[in-house]
Coordinates of C-alpha atoms in Angstrom, one line a residue:
X1 CA 93.8 95.8 115.3
X2 CA 89.4 96.0 117.0
X3 CA 88.3 94.1 113.7
X4 CA 88.2 90.9 112.4
X5 CA 88.0 91.3 108.1
X6 CA 85.3 94.1 108.3
X7 CA 85.1 97.9 110.2
X8 CA 80.7 97.8 110.6
X9 CA 79.9 101.1 109.8
X10 CA 77.0 101.6 112.0
X11 CA 74.8 105.3 110.8
X12 CA 71.6 106.7 112.4
X13 CA 70.0 110.0 113.4
X14 CA 69.2 111.1 116.7
X15 CA 66.8 114.3 117.3
X16 CA 68.6 116.6 119.8
X17 CA 65.6 118.5 122.0
X18 CA 65.9 122.1 122.9
X19 CA 62.6 123.0 123.1
X20 CA 63.5 125.6 126.1
X21 CA 66.7 126.7 124.5
X22 CA 64.9 130.6 123.2
X23 CA 68.7 131.8 122.5
X24 CA 69.7 129.6 120.2
X25 CA 68.7 131.0 116.5
X26 CA 69.1 128.0 114.3
X27 CA 66.6 125.4 116.0
X28 CA 64.8 123.7 114.0
X29 CA 60.7 123.3 113.9
X30 CA 59.1 120.4 113.2
X31 CA 55.3 119.1 113.0
X32 CA 54.6 115.7 113.9
X33 CA 51.0 114.5 113.6
X34 CA 51.9 111.6 116.4
X35 CA 54.1 114.1 118.2
X36 CA 54.0 117.6 119.8
X37 CA 55.9 119.7 117.8
X38 CA 59.9 119.0 117.8
X39 CA 62.5 122.1 118.1
X40 CA 65.7 121.6 118.1
X41 CA 68.6 119.5 116.0
X42 CA 68.6 116.2 113.3
X43 CA 72.2 114.5 114.7
X44 CA 73.8 112.2 111.7
X45 CA 76.9 110.3 113.1
X46 CA 78.3 107.2 111.8
X47 CA 80.5 105.3 114.0
X48 CA 83.1 102.3 113.5
X49 CA 82.5 99.3 115.7
X50 CA 84.2 96.2 115.7
X51 CA 82.9 92.6 113.9
X52 CA 84.7 90.9 116.6
X53 CA 83.1 92.3 119.4
X54 CA 80.2 93.9 118.7
X55 CA 81.6 97.0 120.2
X56 CA 81.8 100.8 119.6
X57 CA 85.6 102.2 118.5
X58 CA 85.0 105.5 117.2
X59 CA 83.2 107.8 115.6
X60 CA 83.2 108.4 112.1
X61 CA 81.3 110.9 110.6
X62 CA 79.0 114.0 112.7
X63 CA 76.3 116.0 111.4
X64 CA 74.6 118.5 113.0
X65 CA 71.4 119.3 111.0
X66 CA 70.0 123.5 112.2
X67 CA 67.2 125.0 110.7
X68 CA 69.9 126.8 108.2
X69 CA 72.5 124.5 107.5
X70 CA 74.3 121.2 108.1
X71 CA 77.3 121.4 110.6
X72 CA 79.7 118.3 109.2
X73 CA 82.9 116.7 110.0
X74 CA 83.7 115.6 106.6
X75 CA 82.2 118.3 104.0
X76 CA 81.2 121.8 104.1
X77 CA 78.9 121.7 101.4
X78 CA 76.5 119.3 103.4
X79 CA 73.3 120.3 101.1
X80 CA 70.2 121.2 103.6
X81 CA 67.4 120.2 102.0
X82 CA 68.9 116.5 100.7
X83 CA 66.8 113.6 102.5
X84 CA 68.8 111.2 104.9
X85 CA 69.4 109.0 102.4
X86 CA 70.8 111.1 99.7
X87 CA 73.1 112.1 102.0
X88 CA 74.1 108.9 103.5
X89 CA 74.5 107.5 100.2
X90 CA 77.5 110.9 99.5
X91 CA 78.9 110.3 103.4
X92 CA 79.3 106.0 102.6
X93 CA 81.2 107.0 99.4
X94 CA 83.3 109.7 101.4
X95 CA 84.1 106.9 104.3
X96 CA 85.1 104.1 101.9
X97 CA 87.6 106.5 100.0
X98 CA 89.0 108.2 103.3
X99 CA 89.0 105.9 105.9
X100 CA 92.6 104.4 106.0
X101 CA 91.7 100.5 106.5
X102 CA 92.9 96.9 105.7
X103 CA 89.6 95.8 106.3
X104 CA 86.2 96.7 104.2
X105 CA 83.7 98.6 105.5
X106 CA 80.6 97.5 105.3
X107 CA 77.5 100.3 105.6
X108 CA 74.9 99.0 108.5
X109 CA 71.7 101.4 108.7
X110 CA 68.3 100.2 110.4
X111 CA 64.6 100.0 108.5
X112 CA 64.7 103.3 107.2
X113 CA 67.3 102.5 104.7
X114 CA 64.8 100.0 103.8
X115 CA 65.4 101.9 99.6
X116 CA 65.7 100.3 96.2
X117 CA 67.1 103.8 94.9
X118 CA 69.4 103.8 98.8
X119 CA 70.2 100.0 97.8
X120 CA 71.3 100.5 94.3
X121 CA 73.3 104.2 94.8
X122 CA 75.4 102.1 97.7
X123 CA 76.0 99.3 94.9
X124 CA 76.9 102.1 92.5
X125 CA 79.9 103.1 94.4
X126 CA 80.6 99.7 95.2
X127 CA 79.8 100.1 99.2
X128 CA 79.2 96.9 100.8
X129 CA 75.9 96.8 103.2
X130 CA 74.1 95.3 105.5
X131 CA 70.2 96.6 105.6
X132 CA 67.3 95.7 108.2
X133 CA 64.3 95.8 106.4
X134 CA 61.0 96.4 106.4
X135 CA 58.2 93.2 106.3
X136 CA 55.9 94.8 103.2
X137 CA 58.6 95.4 100.4
X138 CA 58.7 92.5 97.9
X139 CA 62.0 90.4 96.5
X140 CA 62.2 88.4 93.9
X141 CA 62.9 84.5 95.3
X142 CA 65.2 82.7 92.5
X143 CA 64.2 79.9 94.0
X144 CA 60.8 79.5 93.7
X145 CA 60.7 82.4 90.8
X146 CA 58.5 84.5 92.1
X147 CA 58.2 87.7 93.7
X148 CA 57.4 87.8 97.3
X149 CA 56.9 90.4 100.3
X150 CA 59.9 89.8 102.8
X151 CA 58.2 89.3 106.2
X152 CA 56.0 85.6 103.7
X153 CA 59.9 84.8 102.4
X154 CA 60.8 85.2 106.6
X155 CA 57.9 82.4 107.0
X156 CA 59.4 80.0 104.4
X157 CA 62.5 79.8 106.2
X158 CA 62.9 77.9 108.5
X159 CA 65.3 78.4 111.7
X160 CA 68.5 77.9 110.8
X161 CA 71.6 77.6 112.8
X162 CA 71.9 78.2 116.0
X163 CA 74.4 81.0 116.4
X164 CA 74.4 81.2 120.4
X165 CA 73.0 82.2 123.7
X166 CA 71.8 85.8 125.3
X167 CA 69.5 87.1 127.6
X168 CA 66.5 89.2 125.6
X169 CA 64.8 91.0 128.6
X170 CA 66.3 88.8 131.6
X171 CA 65.5 85.5 129.9
X172 CA 67.2 83.2 128.3
X173 CA 67.4 83.0 124.2
X174 CA 69.1 81.2 121.4
X175 CA 69.8 83.3 118.5
X176 CA 69.1 81.4 115.4
X177 CA 70.0 82.5 111.9
X178 CA 69.1 81.0 107.9
X179 CA 69.7 83.3 104.9
X180 CA 68.8 82.8 101.3
X181 CA 69.9 84.3 98.0
X182 CA 67.5 86.9 96.6
X183 CA 67.8 89.8 93.8
X184 CA 66.3 93.3 94.4
X185 CA 64.0 94.3 91.1
X186 CA 61.1 96.4 92.3
X187 CA 60.9 99.6 91.0
X188 CA 62.5 102.4 93.2
X189 CA 59.9 105.6 94.8
X190 CA 61.5 108.7 95.6
X191 CA 59.6 111.8 96.3
X192 CA 59.6 114.6 93.7
X193 CA 58.9 118.9 94.6
X194 CA 57.3 120.7 91.9
X195 CA 57.3 124.0 91.6
X196 CA 54.5 125.1 93.2
X197 CA 55.8 123.3 96.7
X198 CA 53.6 120.1 96.2
X199 CA 55.2 116.7 96.5
X200 CA 54.2 113.6 94.1
X201 CA 56.4 109.6 93.8
X202 CA 58.1 109.1 91.2
X203 CA 58.7 106.1 90.2
X204 CA 62.1 104.8 88.0
X205 CA 63.5 101.4 87.4
X206 CA 67.2 100.4 88.1
X207 CA 69.6 97.6 87.3
X208 CA 68.5 94.2 89.4
X209 CA 70.7 93.6 93.0
X210 CA 71.5 90.4 93.7
X211 CA 71.8 90.2 97.7
X212 CA 71.2 87.6 100.5
X213 CA 68.2 87.6 102.4
X214 CA 68.9 87.5 106.0
X215 CA 66.0 86.4 109.4
X216 CA 67.6 86.4 112.3
X217 CA 65.4 84.8 115.6
X218 CA 65.6 85.0 119.0
X219 CA 63.6 81.7 120.7
X220 CA 63.1 81.8 124.2
X221 CA 63.2 78.2 125.9
X222 CA 59.6 77.1 125.1
X223 CA 60.8 77.5 121.8
X224 CA 58.4 80.8 121.1
X225 CA 59.9 83.0 119.0
X226 CA 60.6 86.3 121.2
X227 CA 61.8 88.5 118.9
X228 CA 62.7 89.2 114.7
X229 CA 64.3 90.6 112.5
X230 CA 65.1 91.1 108.4
X231 CA 67.9 92.5 106.9
X232 CA 69.3 91.7 103.6
X233 CA 72.8 92.4 102.2
X234 CA 75.0 92.2 99.0
X235 CA 77.6 90.9 100.9
X236 CA 77.5 87.3 98.6
X237 CA 80.7 85.5 99.4
X238 CA 79.8 83.2 102.0
X239 CA 83.3 81.6 102.8

Protein backbone atom coordinates (compact mmCIF):
# COMPACT_ATOMS: atom_id res chain seq x y z
CA UNK A 1 0.00 0.00 0.00
CA UNK A 2 2.98 2.31 0.50
CA UNK A 3 3.98 1.99 -3.16
CA UNK A 4 2.27 3.20 -6.31
CA UNK A 5 3.94 1.36 -9.21
CA UNK A 6 7.32 0.12 -7.94
CA UNK A 7 8.91 -1.21 -4.77
CA UNK A 8 12.30 0.49 -4.55
CA UNK A 9 14.83 -2.04 -3.20
CA UNK A 10 17.85 -0.01 -2.06
CA UNK A 11 21.05 -1.94 -1.33
CA UNK A 12 24.26 -0.79 0.33
CA UNK A 13 27.18 -1.92 2.48
CA UNK A 14 28.28 -0.58 5.87
CA UNK A 15 31.34 -1.31 7.98
CA UNK A 16 30.48 -2.04 11.62
CA UNK A 17 33.48 -1.00 13.73
CA UNK A 18 34.41 -3.27 16.64
CA UNK A 19 38.08 -2.38 17.20
CA UNK A 20 37.80 -2.56 21.00
CA UNK A 21 35.74 -5.75 21.27
CA UNK A 22 38.51 -8.29 21.86
CA UNK A 23 36.09 -11.01 22.98
CA UNK A 24 34.59 -11.36 19.50
CA UNK A 25 36.35 -14.15 17.59
CA UNK A 26 35.03 -13.54 14.06
CA UNK A 27 36.02 -9.92 13.46
CA UNK A 28 37.23 -9.07 9.97
CA UNK A 29 40.57 -7.29 9.49
CA UNK A 30 40.98 -5.13 6.43
CA UNK A 31 44.05 -3.06 5.57
CA UNK A 32 43.21 0.13 3.68
CA UNK A 33 45.72 2.46 2.08
CA UNK A 34 43.59 5.53 2.74
CA UNK A 35 42.63 4.73 6.35
CA UNK A 36 43.81 2.73 9.34
CA UNK A 37 43.01 -0.96 9.64
CA UNK A 38 39.26 -1.64 9.70
CA UNK A 39 38.20 -4.21 12.28
CA UNK A 40 34.61 -5.39 12.60
CA UNK A 41 31.93 -6.74 10.30
CA UNK A 42 30.53 -5.99 6.85
CA UNK A 43 26.77 -5.31 6.97
CA UNK A 44 24.99 -5.80 3.63
CA UNK A 45 21.38 -4.61 3.54
CA UNK A 46 18.50 -4.28 1.10
CA UNK A 47 15.77 -1.90 2.25
CA UNK A 48 12.27 -1.54 0.76
CA UNK A 49 11.43 2.11 0.05
CA UNK A 50 8.23 3.78 -1.13
CA UNK A 51 8.20 5.10 -4.72
CA UNK A 52 5.62 7.71 -3.64
CA UNK A 53 7.36 9.31 -0.65
CA UNK A 54 10.93 7.98 -0.56
CA UNK A 55 10.27 6.77 2.99
CA UNK A 56 11.73 3.43 4.19
CA UNK A 57 9.21 0.61 4.63
CA UNK A 58 11.17 -2.36 6.00
CA UNK A 59 14.43 -4.28 5.58
CA UNK A 60 14.13 -7.07 3.02
CA UNK A 61 17.53 -8.74 3.57
CA UNK A 62 20.40 -8.41 6.04
CA UNK A 63 23.79 -10.11 5.60
CA UNK A 64 26.50 -9.91 8.26
CA UNK A 65 29.92 -10.89 6.94
CA UNK A 66 32.43 -12.01 9.55
CA UNK A 67 35.96 -13.33 9.07
CA UNK A 68 34.60 -16.88 8.78
CA UNK A 69 31.18 -16.80 7.10
CA UNK A 70 28.20 -14.73 5.99
CA UNK A 71 25.16 -14.84 8.30
CA UNK A 72 22.14 -14.08 6.14
CA UNK A 73 18.38 -13.71 6.49
CA UNK A 74 17.78 -15.10 2.99
CA UNK A 75 20.22 -17.99 2.57
CA UNK A 76 22.42 -20.30 4.64
CA UNK A 77 24.84 -20.74 1.74
CA UNK A 78 26.08 -17.24 0.87
CA UNK A 79 29.67 -17.73 -0.34
CA UNK A 80 32.13 -15.91 1.93
CA UNK A 81 34.64 -14.86 -0.74
CA UNK A 82 32.11 -13.48 -3.23
CA UNK A 83 32.40 -9.87 -4.30
CA UNK A 84 29.67 -7.47 -3.16
CA UNK A 85 28.15 -7.29 -6.63
CA UNK A 86 28.21 -11.04 -7.31
CA UNK A 87 26.34 -11.68 -4.07
CA UNK A 88 23.96 -8.79 -4.71
CA UNK A 89 23.01 -10.16 -8.13
CA UNK A 90 22.02 -13.45 -6.49
CA UNK A 91 20.21 -11.56 -3.71
CA UNK A 92 18.25 -9.48 -6.25
CA UNK A 93 17.18 -12.67 -8.04
CA UNK A 94 16.00 -14.14 -4.72
CA UNK A 95 14.12 -10.94 -3.76
CA UNK A 96 12.29 -10.76 -7.09
CA UNK A 97 11.22 -14.39 -6.71
CA UNK A 98 10.25 -14.32 -3.03
CA UNK A 99 9.00 -10.82 -2.20
CA UNK A 100 5.26 -11.18 -2.57
CA UNK A 101 4.11 -7.94 -4.15
CA UNK A 102 1.91 -6.86 -7.03
CA UNK A 103 4.40 -4.04 -7.74
CA UNK A 104 7.54 -4.26 -9.85
CA UNK A 105 10.79 -4.26 -7.88
CA UNK A 106 13.52 -1.79 -8.86
CA UNK A 107 17.00 -2.40 -7.43
CA UNK A 108 18.77 0.86 -6.56
CA UNK A 109 22.52 0.80 -5.86
CA UNK A 110 25.23 3.44 -5.52
CA UNK A 111 28.33 3.89 -7.71
CA UNK A 112 30.00 0.59 -6.78
CA UNK A 113 27.35 -0.97 -9.04
CA UNK A 114 28.69 0.79 -12.19
CA UNK A 115 29.81 -2.59 -13.49
CA UNK A 116 28.90 -4.06 -16.89
CA UNK A 117 29.04 -7.60 -15.53
CA UNK A 118 26.60 -6.66 -12.76
CA UNK A 119 24.21 -4.90 -15.16
CA UNK A 120 24.22 -7.87 -17.54
CA UNK A 121 23.63 -10.34 -14.72
CA UNK A 122 20.66 -8.33 -13.42
CA UNK A 123 19.24 -8.01 -16.94
CA UNK A 124 19.65 -11.74 -17.61
CA UNK A 125 17.58 -12.38 -14.44
CA UNK A 126 15.00 -9.81 -15.68
CA UNK A 127 15.70 -7.59 -12.65
CA UNK A 128 14.92 -3.89 -13.04
CA UNK A 129 17.63 -1.52 -11.83
CA UNK A 130 18.51 2.14 -11.28
CA UNK A 131 22.23 2.62 -10.64
CA UNK A 132 24.30 5.65 -9.82
CA UNK A 133 27.27 5.67 -12.21
CA UNK A 134 30.74 7.19 -12.49
CA UNK A 135 31.99 9.98 -14.73
CA UNK A 136 34.54 7.99 -16.69
CA UNK A 137 32.63 4.84 -17.74
CA UNK A 138 31.73 4.72 -21.43
CA UNK A 139 28.39 4.34 -23.18
CA UNK A 140 27.26 4.21 -26.79
CA UNK A 141 25.09 7.23 -27.68
CA UNK A 142 22.84 6.18 -30.61
CA UNK A 143 21.68 9.71 -31.44
CA UNK A 144 25.22 10.66 -32.51
CA UNK A 145 26.49 7.11 -33.14
CA UNK A 146 29.49 7.57 -30.85
CA UNK A 147 31.13 5.99 -27.82
CA UNK A 148 31.30 8.61 -25.09
CA UNK A 149 32.14 8.77 -21.41
CA UNK A 150 29.32 9.51 -19.04
CA UNK A 151 30.63 12.89 -17.85
CA UNK A 152 30.85 14.21 -21.42
CA UNK A 153 27.40 12.86 -22.27
CA UNK A 154 25.96 14.57 -19.18
CA UNK A 155 27.48 17.86 -20.33
CA UNK A 156 25.77 17.47 -23.71
CA UNK A 157 22.33 17.31 -22.12
CA UNK A 158 20.62 20.59 -21.15
CA UNK A 159 18.98 20.99 -17.73
CA UNK A 160 15.73 19.40 -18.90
CA UNK A 161 12.57 19.30 -16.81
CA UNK A 162 12.22 21.09 -13.48
CA UNK A 163 10.84 18.53 -11.04
CA UNK A 164 10.48 20.46 -7.78
CA UNK A 165 12.19 22.76 -5.31
CA UNK A 166 14.01 21.50 -2.23
CA UNK A 167 16.46 22.74 0.38
CA UNK A 168 20.06 21.62 -0.13
CA UNK A 169 22.52 22.54 2.63
CA UNK A 170 19.96 25.05 3.91
CA UNK A 171 19.71 26.76 0.53
CA UNK A 172 16.75 26.81 -1.84
CA UNK A 173 17.49 24.73 -4.97
CA UNK A 174 15.56 23.33 -7.92
CA UNK A 175 15.82 19.75 -9.16
CA UNK A 176 16.22 19.40 -12.94
CA UNK A 177 16.23 16.04 -14.73
CA UNK A 178 17.13 15.11 -18.29
CA UNK A 179 17.65 11.76 -19.99
CA UNK A 180 18.52 10.02 -23.25
CA UNK A 181 18.60 6.53 -24.72
CA UNK A 182 21.96 4.76 -24.58
CA UNK A 183 23.49 1.33 -25.05
CA UNK A 184 25.99 -0.43 -22.79
CA UNK A 185 28.40 -2.20 -25.13
CA UNK A 186 31.74 -2.19 -23.34
CA UNK A 187 33.52 -5.33 -22.20
CA UNK A 188 33.05 -6.49 -18.63
CA UNK A 189 36.21 -6.42 -16.50
CA UNK A 190 36.48 -9.01 -13.75
CA UNK A 191 39.19 -9.84 -11.23
CA UNK A 192 40.62 -13.37 -11.52
CA UNK A 193 42.63 -15.05 -8.77
CA UNK A 194 45.37 -17.43 -9.94
CA UNK A 195 46.41 -20.54 -8.03
CA UNK A 196 49.35 -18.58 -6.61
CA UNK A 197 47.02 -15.92 -5.22
CA UNK A 198 47.94 -13.35 -7.84
CA UNK A 199 45.22 -11.13 -9.26
CA UNK A 200 44.69 -10.25 -12.89
CA UNK A 201 41.98 -8.46 -14.82
CA UNK A 202 40.01 -10.36 -17.44
CA UNK A 203 37.85 -8.68 -20.10
CA UNK A 204 34.69 -10.44 -21.28
CA UNK A 205 32.41 -9.43 -24.14
CA UNK A 206 28.66 -9.61 -23.69
CA UNK A 207 25.26 -8.65 -25.05
CA UNK A 208 24.43 -5.02 -25.70
CA UNK A 209 22.08 -3.56 -23.08
CA UNK A 210 19.59 -0.88 -24.05
CA UNK A 211 19.15 1.62 -21.23
CA UNK A 212 18.32 5.20 -20.26
CA UNK A 213 21.00 7.60 -19.06
CA UNK A 214 19.67 10.15 -16.55
CA UNK A 215 21.25 13.36 -15.30
CA UNK A 216 19.85 14.97 -12.15
CA UNK A 217 21.08 18.43 -11.20
CA UNK A 218 20.43 20.74 -8.25
CA UNK A 219 20.44 24.39 -9.34
CA UNK A 220 20.54 27.28 -6.87
CA UNK A 221 18.89 30.71 -7.15
CA UNK A 222 21.93 32.02 -9.05
CA UNK A 223 21.51 29.29 -11.72
CA UNK A 224 24.62 27.52 -10.45
CA UNK A 225 24.69 23.71 -10.46
CA UNK A 226 25.55 22.79 -6.86
CA UNK A 227 25.16 19.01 -7.13
CA UNK A 228 24.81 16.43 -9.90
CA UNK A 229 24.01 12.72 -10.11
CA UNK A 230 24.49 10.43 -13.12
CA UNK A 231 22.18 7.41 -13.28
CA UNK A 232 21.47 4.49 -15.59
CA UNK A 233 18.37 2.30 -15.70
CA UNK A 234 16.99 -0.55 -17.77
CA UNK A 235 13.43 0.72 -17.21
CA UNK A 236 12.80 1.98 -20.72
CA UNK A 237 9.00 2.26 -20.63
CA UNK A 238 8.42 6.03 -20.46
CA UNK A 239 4.66 6.03 -20.03
